[in-house]
């Protein structure tokens, strides 16, 4: 017999500077973490011997898609003002998220705002996508399926 599991976004929690992320946008990509580089690269010499170089790059971009009425959207605007005013490491803040069902997710103590969202108005509400950046993303180890 096969092993059955289930997924629900209700089991995913995210925090930004110690506050719960609220008002996520609809869809399958409300939070996306993209590693900054491959974990390594291979090279094969002229004689056919190979070597694998393991990357020290632990950077990541974190996309957070929010509703324009989200308290987290407002908080990120405040963080952006601070980042622009300070222009230093003091503007960094922690971010983490976890799916308690699968243990997938990760954390970083020092995240910066890389891209602020467009401010678009029209017939219907539209997404506000913030892109955060960190040099040190620490992914969690998923549970066994």
XYZ file of N, CA and C in Angstrom:
435
model
N 0.829 -1.182 0.000
C 0.000 0.000 0.000
C 0.874 1.247 0.000
N 0.405 2.274 -0.670
C 1.136 3.528 -0.741
C 0.966 4.361 0.515
N 1.869 5.299 0.667
C 1.844 6.216 1.795
C 1.060 7.449 1.387
N 0.071 7.869 2.166
C -0.732 9.047 1.844
C -0.354 10.209 2.748
N -0.298 11.380 2.177
C -0.024 12.591 2.941
C -0.984 13.680 2.481
N -0.948 14.807 3.145
C -1.791 15.938 2.771
C -1.003 17.230 2.939
N -1.430 18.262 2.231
C -0.802 19.584 2.323
C -1.892 20.621 2.527
N -1.585 21.614 3.344
C -2.467 22.766 3.499
C -1.623 23.981 3.842
N -1.892 25.090 3.188
C -1.191 26.341 3.488
C -1.442 26.774 4.932
N -2.503 26.247 5.534
C -2.799 26.542 6.937
C -1.650 26.088 7.837
N -0.898 25.078 7.388
C 0.227 24.547 8.168
C 1.533 25.296 7.931
N 1.485 26.323 7.106
C 2.686 27.104 6.800
C 2.620 28.409 7.593
N 3.695 28.687 8.316
C 3.753 29.962 9.020
C 5.032 30.677 8.638
N 4.929 31.991 8.541
C 6.080 32.820 8.200
C 6.136 33.981 9.172
N 7.361 34.375 9.518
C 7.544 35.548 10.362
C 8.560 36.478 9.731
N 8.313 37.768 9.895
C 9.182 38.806 9.384
C 9.463 39.747 10.552
N 10.691 39.807 10.975
C 11.093 40.623 12.119
C 10.249 40.304 13.358
N 10.003 39.001 13.555
C 9.279 38.546 14.731
C 7.773 38.646 14.649
N 7.237 39.194 13.554
C 5.790 39.335 13.396
C 5.280 38.352 12.346
N 4.114 37.777 12.597
C 3.518 36.832 11.653
C 3.224 37.529 10.330
N 3.579 36.866 9.231
C 3.238 37.381 7.904
C 1.741 37.176 7.715
N 1.046 38.263 7.384
C -0.410 38.226 7.219
C -0.795 38.823 5.876
N -1.897 38.336 5.326
C -2.422 38.896 4.080
C -1.693 38.415 2.852
N -1.303 37.131 2.835
C -0.649 36.582 1.646
C -1.615 36.559 0.470
N -1.070 36.701 -0.722
C -1.839 36.672 -1.954
C -2.264 35.238 -2.232
N -3.280 35.069 -3.042
C -3.766 33.753 -3.452
C -2.789 33.133 -4.450
N -2.761 31.833 -4.525
C -1.959 31.154 -5.535
C -0.974 30.176 -4.941
N -0.313 29.457 -5.824
C 0.628 28.426 -5.411
C 2.034 28.960 -5.166
N 2.224 30.265 -5.295
C 3.570 30.832 -5.141
C 3.557 32.065 -4.243
N 2.821 31.997 -3.121
C 2.737 33.132 -2.209
C 4.085 33.420 -1.553
N 4.856 32.375 -1.255
C 6.221 32.515 -0.741
C 7.103 31.591 -1.562
N 8.150 32.160 -2.160
C 9.075 31.364 -2.970
C 10.503 31.736 -2.581
N 11.320 30.731 -2.286
C 12.740 30.956 -2.003
C 13.539 30.383 -3.167
N 14.367 31.232 -3.770
C 15.205 30.816 -4.890
C 16.665 30.964 -4.473
N 17.388 29.866 -4.479
C 18.795 29.912 -4.104
C 19.572 30.793 -5.077
N 20.595 31.472 -4.565
C 21.371 32.417 -5.359
C 22.289 31.768 -6.373
N 22.623 30.503 -6.166
C 23.533 29.806 -7.079
C 23.310 28.307 -6.938
N 23.781 27.568 -7.927
C 23.783 26.117 -7.800
C 24.624 25.742 -6.585
N 24.352 24.588 -5.997
C 25.113 24.162 -4.825
C 26.537 23.753 -5.185
N 26.804 23.630 -6.462
C 28.155 23.309 -6.901
C 28.212 23.195 -8.413
N 29.404 22.893 -8.904
C 29.578 22.724 -10.345
C 30.653 21.682 -10.602
N 30.478 20.984 -11.701
C 31.431 19.935 -12.058
C 32.301 20.341 -13.232
N 33.473 19.769 -13.258
C 34.412 20.015 -14.351
C 35.066 18.689 -14.715
N 35.114 18.407 -16.000
C 35.778 17.204 -16.479
C 36.970 17.633 -17.309
N 38.134 17.118 -16.944
C 39.369 17.463 -17.639
C 39.506 16.750 -18.972
N 40.536 17.119 -19.712
C 40.792 16.546 -21.034
C 41.012 15.045 -20.959
N 41.507 14.553 -19.825
C 41.755 13.112 -19.682
C 40.540 12.357 -19.144
N 39.417 13.063 -18.948
C 38.192 12.425 -18.471
C 38.031 12.418 -16.964
N 39.045 12.869 -16.223
C 38.902 12.918 -14.768
C 38.016 14.105 -14.394
N 37.308 13.966 -13.303
C 36.377 15.014 -12.921
C 36.598 15.506 -11.512
N 36.120 16.711 -11.283
C 36.155 17.295 -9.946
C 34.867 18.097 -9.757
N 34.310 18.033 -8.556
C 33.103 18.767 -8.230
C 33.464 19.844 -7.218
N 33.164 21.086 -7.552
C 33.419 22.209 -6.652
C 32.135 22.562 -5.922
N 32.180 22.534 -4.603
C 31.023 22.860 -3.786
C 31.022 24.364 -3.530
N 29.886 24.994 -3.831
C 29.768 26.439 -3.698
C 29.598 26.844 -2.232
N 30.215 27.945 -1.870
C 30.039 28.517 -0.530
C 28.872 29.501 -0.510
N 28.252 29.725 -1.670
C 27.152 30.690 -1.796
C 25.898 30.149 -1.115
N 25.478 30.795 -0.037
C 24.257 30.420 0.678
C 23.176 31.486 0.512
N 23.366 32.362 -0.483
C 22.412 33.453 -0.679
C 21.090 32.944 -1.241
N 20.056 33.762 -1.075
C 18.745 33.417 -1.605
C 17.921 34.685 -1.803
N 17.014 34.608 -2.761
C 15.986 35.629 -2.940
C 14.683 35.028 -2.439
N 13.936 35.823 -1.699
C 12.682 35.370 -1.112
C 11.573 36.253 -1.646
N 10.671 35.669 -2.416
C 9.528 36.402 -2.949
C 8.343 36.195 -2.008
N 7.761 37.306 -1.565
C 6.580 37.264 -0.707
C 5.491 38.059 -1.407
N 4.409 37.389 -1.781
C 3.305 38.033 -2.489
C 2.186 38.330 -1.504
N 1.817 39.621 -1.439
C 0.866 40.088 -0.443
C -0.303 40.835 -1.067
N -1.384 40.929 -0.300
C -2.499 41.792 -0.651
C -2.130 43.221 -0.260
N -2.685 44.208 -0.954
C -2.322 45.598 -0.646
C -2.827 46.030 0.725
N -3.777 45.312 1.298
C -4.307 45.622 2.628
C -3.583 44.870 3.745
N -2.579 44.122 3.396
C -1.857 43.289 4.357
C -1.061 44.118 5.366
N -1.139 43.763 6.660
C -0.286 44.422 7.651
C 1.205 44.210 7.357
N 1.540 43.093 6.744
C 2.937 42.815 6.399
C 3.402 43.723 5.266
N 2.518 44.044 4.345
C 2.827 44.987 3.259
C 3.192 46.348 3.867
N 2.418 46.779 4.832
C 2.696 48.043 5.527
C 4.033 47.968 6.273
N 4.267 46.865 6.976
C 5.519 46.681 7.713
C 6.725 46.733 6.771
N 6.609 46.113 5.610
C 7.722 46.135 4.650
C 7.969 47.544 4.117
N 6.921 48.330 3.937
C 7.118 49.730 3.551
C 7.915 50.475 4.624
N 7.605 50.219 5.894
C 8.349 50.835 6.992
C 9.805 50.367 6.987
N 10.016 49.086 6.740
C 11.380 48.536 6.668
C 12.156 49.164 5.513
N 11.492 49.369 4.386
C 12.137 49.980 3.226
C 12.590 51.403 3.548
N 11.733 52.175 4.189
C 12.122 53.546 4.586
C 13.351 53.502 5.483
N 13.358 52.584 6.427
C 14.499 52.467 7.347
C 15.763 52.053 6.592
N 15.622 51.085 5.688
C 16.774 50.619 4.908
C 17.353 51.762 4.078
N 16.494 52.567 3.469
C 16.968 53.687 2.650
C 17.601 54.770 3.509
N 17.087 54.974 4.718
C 17.621 56.003 5.610
C 18.957 55.584 6.217
N 19.051 54.329 6.640
C 20.270 53.855 7.309
C 21.343 53.420 6.319
N 20.906 52.728 5.266
C 21.860 52.238 4.276
C 22.958 51.382 4.869
N 22.627 50.609 5.887
C 23.655 49.798 6.543
C 23.079 48.471 6.998
N 23.932 47.652 7.576
C 23.537 46.349 8.084
C 22.477 46.496 9.177
N 22.434 47.640 9.850
C 21.441 47.866 10.898
C 20.015 47.783 10.366
N 19.838 47.895 9.060
C 18.504 47.833 8.463
C 18.041 46.397 8.225
N 18.922 45.422 8.388
C 18.563 44.025 8.154
C 17.574 43.548 9.211
N 16.780 42.546 8.854
C 15.794 41.980 9.765
C 15.665 40.483 9.501
N 15.167 39.709 10.475
C 15.036 38.263 10.289
C 13.767 37.884 9.529
N 13.847 36.764 8.816
C 12.704 36.187 8.121
C 12.794 34.676 8.231
N 11.650 34.033 8.435
C 11.620 32.571 8.444
C 10.245 32.088 8.021
N 10.219 30.873 7.497
C 8.935 30.224 7.252
C 9.110 28.724 7.366
N 8.012 28.048 7.722
C 8.066 26.603 7.925
C 6.706 25.997 7.604
N 6.729 24.863 6.948
C 5.545 24.029 6.767
C 5.647 22.952 7.838
N 4.823 23.035 8.860
C 4.952 22.105 9.981
C 4.634 20.672 9.584
N 3.913 20.478 8.490
C 3.611 19.137 8.012
C 4.810 18.446 7.392
N 5.590 19.179 6.600
C 6.728 18.583 5.885
C 8.081 19.015 6.445
N 8.086 20.033 7.284
C 9.294 20.660 7.833
C 10.106 21.400 6.770
N 9.525 21.650 5.603
C 10.209 22.449 4.589
C 10.120 23.917 4.969
N 11.150 24.654 4.652
C 11.205 26.076 4.947
C 12.631 26.473 5.218
N 12.806 27.538 5.983
C 14.147 27.982 6.308
C 14.112 29.298 7.041
N 15.312 29.836 7.284
C 15.423 31.053 8.076
C 16.683 31.820 7.727
N 16.635 33.114 8.001
C 17.811 33.965 7.907
C 17.675 35.076 8.942
N 18.774 35.392 9.596
C 18.773 36.466 10.587
C 18.945 37.848 9.963
N 19.469 37.900 8.716
C 19.760 39.193 8.085
C 19.239 39.214 6.660
N 18.060 39.796 6.515
C 17.398 39.915 5.221
C 17.286 41.395 4.873
N 17.442 41.687 3.603
C 17.284 43.057 3.094
C 16.190 43.068 2.032
N 15.596 44.223 1.810
C 14.620 44.379 0.734
C 15.396 44.638 -0.549
N 15.186 43.753 -1.523
C 15.867 43.871 -2.808
C 14.975 44.574 -3.833
N 13.678 44.242 -3.845
C 12.742 44.834 -4.792
C 11.436 45.143 -4.085
N 10.972 46.377 -4.234
C 9.666 46.775 -3.713
C 8.633 46.579 -4.815
N 7.373 46.382 -4.454
C 6.351 46.124 -5.468
C 5.919 47.385 -6.216
N 5.352 47.153 -7.381
C 4.699 48.239 -8.116
C 3.411 48.589 -7.393
N 2.968 49.823 -7.546
C 1.706 50.273 -6.968
C 0.719 50.395 -8.112
N -0.091 49.372 -8.300
C -0.989 49.298 -9.446
C -2.443 49.372 -8.989
N -3.221 50.202 -9.659
C -4.649 50.342 -9.362
C -5.437 50.083 -10.640
N -6.592 49.452 -10.497
C -7.421 49.172 -11.661
C -8.723 48.529 -11.259
N -9.257 47.694 -12.138
C -10.550 47.061 -11.952
C -10.579 46.147 -10.724
N -9.495 45.424 -10.492
C -9.457 44.458 -9.390
C -8.157 44.616 -8.603
N -8.164 44.085 -7.405
C -6.952 44.104 -6.580
C -5.856 43.303 -7.267
N -4.618 43.765 -7.120
C -3.486 43.059 -7.713
C -2.438 42.787 -6.636
N -1.599 41.837 -6.943
C -0.572 41.386 -6.012
C 0.467 42.472 -5.738
N 1.021 42.447 -4.534
C 2.160 43.282 -4.160
C 3.300 42.311 -3.847
N 4.253 42.207 -4.779
C 5.346 41.250 -4.618
C 6.596 41.948 -4.106
N 7.032 41.538 -2.930
C 8.279 42.007 -2.342
C 9.333 40.934 -2.568
N 10.539 41.347 -2.927
C 11.641 40.395 -3.051
C 12.690 40.772 -2.016
N 12.965 39.829 -1.143
C 13.965 40.003 -0.092
C 15.230 39.272 -0.505
N 16.359 39.638 0.085
C 17.640 38.993 -0.236
C 18.419 38.752 1.042
N 19.075 37.613 1.070
C 19.961 37.291 2.183
C 21.210 36.593 1.658
N 22.314 36.811 2.332
C 23.557 36.117 1.985
C 23.650 34.772 2.690
N 22.737 34.519 3.646
C 22.876 33.330 4.486
C 21.523 32.669 4.739
N 20.981 31.969 3.726
C 19.726 31.235 3.882
C 20.021 29.869 4.473
N 19.299 29.503 5.502
C 19.472 28.209 6.185
C 18.209 27.384 6.030
N 18.172 26.493 5.027
C 16.977 25.686 4.819
C 16.817 24.607 5.897
N 15.574 24.259 6.158
C 15.275 23.160 7.084
C 15.383 21.837 6.342
N 15.553 20.763 7.076
C 15.605 19.425 6.486
C 14.193 18.854 6.504
N 13.634 18.526 5.314
C 12.265 17.994 5.269
C 12.147 16.645 5.990
N 10.924 16.378 6.459
C 10.616 15.071 7.067
C 10.646 13.993 5.995
N 10.727 12.755 6.427
C 10.567 11.629 5.495
C 9.136 11.590 5.025
N 8.949 11.340 3.723
C 7.613 11.290 3.147
C 6.889 10.109 3.626
